């Protein structure tokens, strides 16, 4: 039941939404691998979990690097003996009109959001298949539906939808589900980097007129992790105050 005694790798867990997911899963009894390119961030969250009776390790890794992702998987098996849950949360944002967008801003966002998620899936799915159990949750964004100034980010997040649906089909017969949580405006660093005026405009455009909380996203992730949701795969769960409906 739930995530108790399960092992979860959460990418980008050194801050914001990823940190919230790590803390939530740990509170529910999971052993957590706090993966982030930012070592101090990862160490802070792992310490918070260990200090409050949970079990976590911090690992610094760049998910755009296949050898670094593989090393995390080996370390996870060495420390916890298994990998049951992968949450692909790490992401990057470099907004501008396509007319002004530098090629490296395209590459950074695609490599971090899409290729990084592909690396992590590729590295854990063989293990999950051999144990006939796995839960993969990919964090995309409502922006996958399209947003001006986000040709790189929307493309990367739409790519994650294709990745998720393909893997859901490829691994359905092995007890592995692959699903998506698509946040809208969440009170976390990525949204808070937007100009204040833009933040207010986004919130005003939502049916539910408040920013989402990190906890709202963590609860959606928890839902897909549960044994009780084993019949749900390839699904997108929006956590966006109803914005995608309009
Ligand atoms: N905040 C929002 O409103 C919002 C809305 C929709 C979707 N999202 C998505 O949620 C996720 C988390 O966003 P957030 O607001 O918490 O942002 P954030 O910037 O706080 O978190 C991103 C984390 O990913 C890490 N990271 C970046 N590149 C990495 C790499 N190459 N390897 C490993 N780690 C790396 C960063 O160090 C950071 O800790 C992202 O995927 C983002 O696209 C956020």
Coordinates of C-alpha atoms and ligand atoms in Angstrom, one line a residue:
X1 CA 0.0 0.0 0.0
X2 CA 1.2 3.5 -0.7
X3 CA 4.9 4.2 -0.9
X4 CA 5.9 2.8 2.4
X5 CA 9.3 0.9 2.1
X6 CA 9.5 1.8 -1.6
X7 CA 12.6 3.4 -3.1
X8 CA 12.1 6.6 -5.1
X9 CA 14.5 8.6 -7.2
X10 CA 13.3 12.2 -7.6
X11 CA 15.2 14.5 -10.0
X12 CA 15.6 18.2 -9.4
X13 CA 14.7 17.5 -5.8
X14 CA 17.0 20.1 -4.4
X15 CA 14.4 22.9 -4.6
X16 CA 10.8 23.8 -5.4
X17 CA 8.4 21.2 -6.6
X18 CA 11.0 18.3 -6.5
X19 CA 11.8 19.1 -2.9
X20 CA 8.1 19.0 -2.0
X21 CA 7.7 15.7 -3.7
X22 CA 10.7 14.2 -1.9
X23 CA 9.5 15.4 1.5
X24 CA 6.0 14.1 0.8
X25 CA 7.1 10.6 -0.3
X26 CA 9.6 10.4 2.6
X27 CA 6.8 11.4 5.0
X28 CA 4.7 8.5 3.6
X29 CA 7.6 6.0 4.3
X30 CA 9.6 5.9 1.1
X31 CA 13.4 5.8 0.9
X32 CA 14.3 8.8 -1.2
X33 CA 17.2 9.6 -3.5
X34 CA 17.4 13.4 -3.7
X35 CA 19.0 14.0 -7.1
X36 CA 20.0 17.4 -8.2
X37 CA 22.8 19.1 -10.2
X38 CA 22.9 21.5 -7.2
X39 CA 24.7 19.6 -4.4
X40 CA 23.9 22.0 -1.5
X41 CA 20.2 21.9 -2.4
X42 CA 20.1 18.1 -2.6
X43 CA 22.0 17.8 0.7
X44 CA 19.7 20.2 2.5
X45 CA 16.6 18.3 1.5
X46 CA 18.1 14.9 2.3
X47 CA 19.2 16.2 5.7
X48 CA 15.7 17.5 6.4
X49 CA 14.3 14.1 5.6
X50 CA 16.8 12.2 7.7
X51 CA 16.4 14.6 10.6
X52 CA 12.7 14.0 10.7
X53 CA 12.9 10.2 10.8
X54 CA 12.9 9.4 7.1
X55 CA 15.6 7.9 5.0
X56 CA 17.3 9.8 2.1
X57 CA 20.6 10.2 0.3
X58 CA 21.6 13.2 -1.7
X59 CA 23.3 12.7 -5.0
X60 CA 24.7 15.3 -7.3
X61 CA 24.2 14.5 -11.0
X62 CA 23.5 16.2 -14.2
X63 CA 20.7 14.3 -15.9
X64 CA 21.8 15.4 -19.4
X65 CA 24.8 13.1 -18.8
X66 CA 24.1 9.4 -19.4
X67 CA 27.1 8.2 -17.3
X68 CA 26.1 10.4 -14.4
X69 CA 22.5 9.1 -14.5
X70 CA 23.7 5.5 -14.6
X71 CA 26.0 6.1 -11.6
X72 CA 22.9 7.3 -9.6
X73 CA 21.1 4.1 -10.4
X74 CA 24.0 2.0 -9.3
X75 CA 24.3 4.0 -6.1
X76 CA 20.6 3.7 -5.4
X77 CA 20.7 -0.1 -5.8
X78 CA 23.8 -0.3 -3.6
X79 CA 22.2 1.7 -0.8
X80 CA 18.6 0.7 -1.0
X81 CA 18.6 -2.5 -3.0
X82 CA 15.8 -1.5 -5.4
X83 CA 14.2 1.3 -7.4
X84 CA 10.4 1.3 -7.4
X85 CA 9.6 4.9 -8.3
X86 CA 11.1 7.5 -10.6
X87 CA 9.9 11.1 -10.6
X88 CA 11.3 13.1 -13.6
X89 CA 11.0 16.6 -12.2
X90 CA 14.2 18.4 -13.1
X91 CA 13.6 21.1 -15.7
X92 CA 15.0 24.4 -17.1
X93 CA 13.4 27.5 -18.5
X94 CA 14.9 30.0 -21.1
X95 CA 12.0 31.9 -22.5
X96 CA 12.1 34.3 -25.5
X97 CA 10.5 34.7 -28.9
X98 CA 11.9 32.2 -31.4
X99 CA 13.2 35.2 -33.3
X100 CA 15.6 36.0 -30.4
X101 CA 16.2 32.5 -29.0
X102 CA 19.8 31.4 -29.1
X103 CA 20.4 27.8 -30.2
X104 CA 22.0 27.0 -26.8
X105 CA 18.7 28.0 -25.1
X106 CA 16.9 25.5 -27.2
X107 CA 19.5 22.8 -26.5
X108 CA 19.6 23.5 -22.7
X109 CA 15.8 23.2 -22.3
X110 CA 15.3 20.2 -24.6
X111 CA 18.4 18.4 -23.1
X112 CA 17.3 19.0 -19.5
X113 CA 13.6 18.4 -19.7
X114 CA 13.3 15.8 -22.5
X115 CA 16.6 14.1 -22.9
X116 CA 17.2 14.1 -19.2
X117 CA 13.9 12.4 -18.6
X118 CA 14.6 9.9 -21.3
X119 CA 18.0 9.1 -19.7
X120 CA 16.4 8.5 -16.3
X121 CA 13.7 6.3 -17.8
X122 CA 16.2 4.3 -19.8
X123 CA 18.4 3.8 -16.7
X124 CA 15.7 2.5 -14.4
X125 CA 13.2 0.6 -16.6
X126 CA 15.3 -2.6 -17.0
X127 CA 15.4 -2.9 -13.2
X128 CA 11.7 -2.2 -12.8
X129 CA 10.9 -4.8 -15.5
X130 CA 12.9 -7.4 -13.8
X131 CA 11.0 -6.9 -10.5
X132 CA 7.6 -6.6 -12.4
X133 CA 6.8 -3.4 -10.6
X134 CA 7.5 0.3 -11.3
X135 CA 6.0 3.7 -11.1
X136 CA 7.3 6.5 -13.4
X137 CA 5.8 10.0 -13.0
X138 CA 7.0 12.6 -15.5
X139 CA 6.4 16.3 -14.6
X140 CA 5.5 18.2 -17.6
X141 CA 3.6 21.5 -17.7
X142 CA 0.3 22.9 -18.9
X143 CA 2.6 24.8 -21.3
X144 CA 3.0 21.6 -23.4
X145 CA -0.3 22.8 -25.0
X146 CA 1.6 25.8 -26.3
X147 CA 2.7 29.1 -24.9
X148 CA 4.1 32.2 -26.7
X149 CA 7.8 32.7 -25.9
X150 CA 8.2 29.1 -24.9
X151 CA 8.9 27.2 -28.2
X152 CA 11.8 25.4 -26.5
X153 CA 10.0 24.6 -23.2
X154 CA 6.6 23.7 -24.8
X155 CA 8.4 21.4 -27.3
X156 CA 10.3 19.7 -24.5
X157 CA 7.2 19.3 -22.3
X158 CA 5.2 18.0 -25.3
X159 CA 8.0 15.6 -26.0
X160 CA 7.6 14.2 -22.5
X161 CA 3.9 13.5 -23.3
X162 CA 5.1 11.4 -26.3
X163 CA 7.8 9.7 -24.2
X164 CA 5.3 8.9 -21.5
X165 CA 2.6 7.4 -23.8
X166 CA 5.2 5.3 -25.6
X167 CA 6.7 3.9 -22.4
X168 CA 3.3 3.3 -20.9
X169 CA 2.5 1.0 -23.8
X170 CA 6.0 -0.6 -23.9
X171 CA 6.0 -1.6 -20.2
X172 CA 2.2 -2.1 -19.4
X173 CA 2.6 -5.8 -19.2
X174 CA 5.4 -5.6 -16.6
X175 CA 3.4 -4.0 -13.7
X176 CA 4.9 -0.6 -14.6
X177 CA 2.8 2.5 -15.0
X178 CA 4.1 5.7 -16.6
X179 CA 2.0 8.8 -16.1
X180 CA 2.2 12.6 -16.2
X181 CA 1.6 15.4 -13.7
X182 CA 1.1 18.7 -15.6
X183 CA 1.3 21.7 -13.2
X184 CA 0.1 25.2 -14.1
X185 CA 1.2 28.1 -12.0
X186 CA 2.8 26.7 -8.8
X187 CA 4.4 28.7 -6.0
X188 CA 7.9 27.5 -6.8
X189 CA 11.0 29.0 -8.2
X190 CA 10.3 28.6 -11.9
X191 CA 7.0 30.5 -11.9
X192 CA 8.3 33.0 -9.4
X193 CA 11.0 34.0 -11.8
X194 CA 8.4 35.4 -14.1
X195 CA 7.7 39.2 -14.0
X196 CA 5.2 40.0 -11.2
X197 CA 2.7 41.4 -13.8
X198 CA 2.9 38.1 -15.8
X199 CA 2.3 36.1 -12.6
X200 CA -0.8 38.0 -11.8
X201 CA -2.1 37.7 -15.4
X202 CA -1.7 33.9 -15.3
X203 CA -3.5 33.6 -12.0
X204 CA -6.3 35.8 -13.2
X205 CA -6.8 33.6 -16.3
X206 CA -7.3 30.5 -14.1
X207 CA -10.8 29.3 -13.0
X208 CA -9.3 28.8 -9.5
X209 CA -7.8 32.1 -8.7
X210 CA -4.9 31.2 -6.5
X211 CA -1.4 29.9 -7.2
X212 CA -0.9 26.2 -6.8
X213 CA 1.1 24.9 -3.9
X214 CA 4.0 22.5 -4.2
X215 CA 1.9 20.2 -2.0
X216 CA -0.8 20.1 -4.7
X217 CA 1.7 18.7 -7.1
X218 CA 3.2 16.3 -4.6
X219 CA -0.3 14.9 -3.8
X220 CA -0.9 14.2 -7.5
X221 CA 2.5 12.4 -7.7
X222 CA 1.6 10.3 -4.7
X223 CA -1.7 9.2 -6.3
X224 CA 0.2 7.7 -9.3
X225 CA 2.7 6.0 -7.0
X226 CA 0.1 3.9 -5.1
X227 CA -0.5 0.2 -5.7
X228 CA -4.2 1.1 -5.9
X229 CA -3.7 3.0 -9.1
X230 CA -2.1 0.1 -11.0
X231 CA -4.8 0.3 -13.8
X232 CA -4.0 3.9 -14.7
X233 CA -1.2 4.4 -17.2
X234 CA -0.3 6.9 -20.0
X235 CA -2.5 9.5 -18.2
X236 CA -2.1 13.3 -17.8
X237 CA -3.2 14.7 -14.5
X238 CA -3.4 18.6 -14.6
X239 CA -2.7 20.5 -11.4
X240 CA -3.4 23.9 -12.8
X241 CA -6.6 25.4 -11.1
X242 CA -8.6 24.3 -14.2
X243 CA -6.6 26.4 -16.6
X244 CA -6.3 23.7 -19.3
X245 CA -10.0 23.4 -19.6
X246 CA -10.5 26.9 -21.0
Ligands
LIG1 N1 6.8 26.3 -10.9 C1 5.8 26.2 -11.7 O1 4.9 26.9 -11.8 C2 5.8 25.0 -12.7 C3 4.8 24.9 -13.6 C4 4.7 23.9 -14.5 C5 5.7 22.9 -14.5 N2 6.8 23.1 -13.7 C6 7.8 22.0 -13.7 O2 8.1 21.5 -12.5 C7 9.5 21.2 -12.3 C8 10.1 21.8 -11.1 O3 10.0 23.3 -11.2 P1 10.3 24.3 -10.0 O4 9.4 25.4 -10.2 O5 10.4 23.5 -8.7 O6 11.8 24.8 -10.5 P2 13.2 24.8 -9.8 O7 14.1 25.6 -10.7 O8 13.1 25.1 -8.4 O9 13.6 23.2 -9.9 C9 14.3 22.6 -10.9 C10 15.4 21.8 -10.2 O10 16.0 21.0 -11.3 C11 17.4 21.0 -11.0 N3 18.1 20.8 -12.3 C12 18.2 21.7 -13.4 N4 18.9 21.1 -14.3 C13 19.3 19.9 -13.9 C14 20.1 18.9 -14.5 N5 20.7 19.0 -15.7 N6 20.3 17.7 -13.7 C15 19.8 17.6 -12.5 N7 19.1 18.6 -11.9 C16 18.8 19.7 -12.6 C17 17.7 22.5 -10.5 O11 18.9 22.5 -9.8 C18 16.5 22.6 -9.6 O12 16.7 22.2 -8.3 C19 10.1 21.5 -13.7 O13 10.2 20.4 -14.5 C20 9.2 22.6 -14.3 O14 9.2 22.6 -15.7 C21 6.9 24.1 -12.8

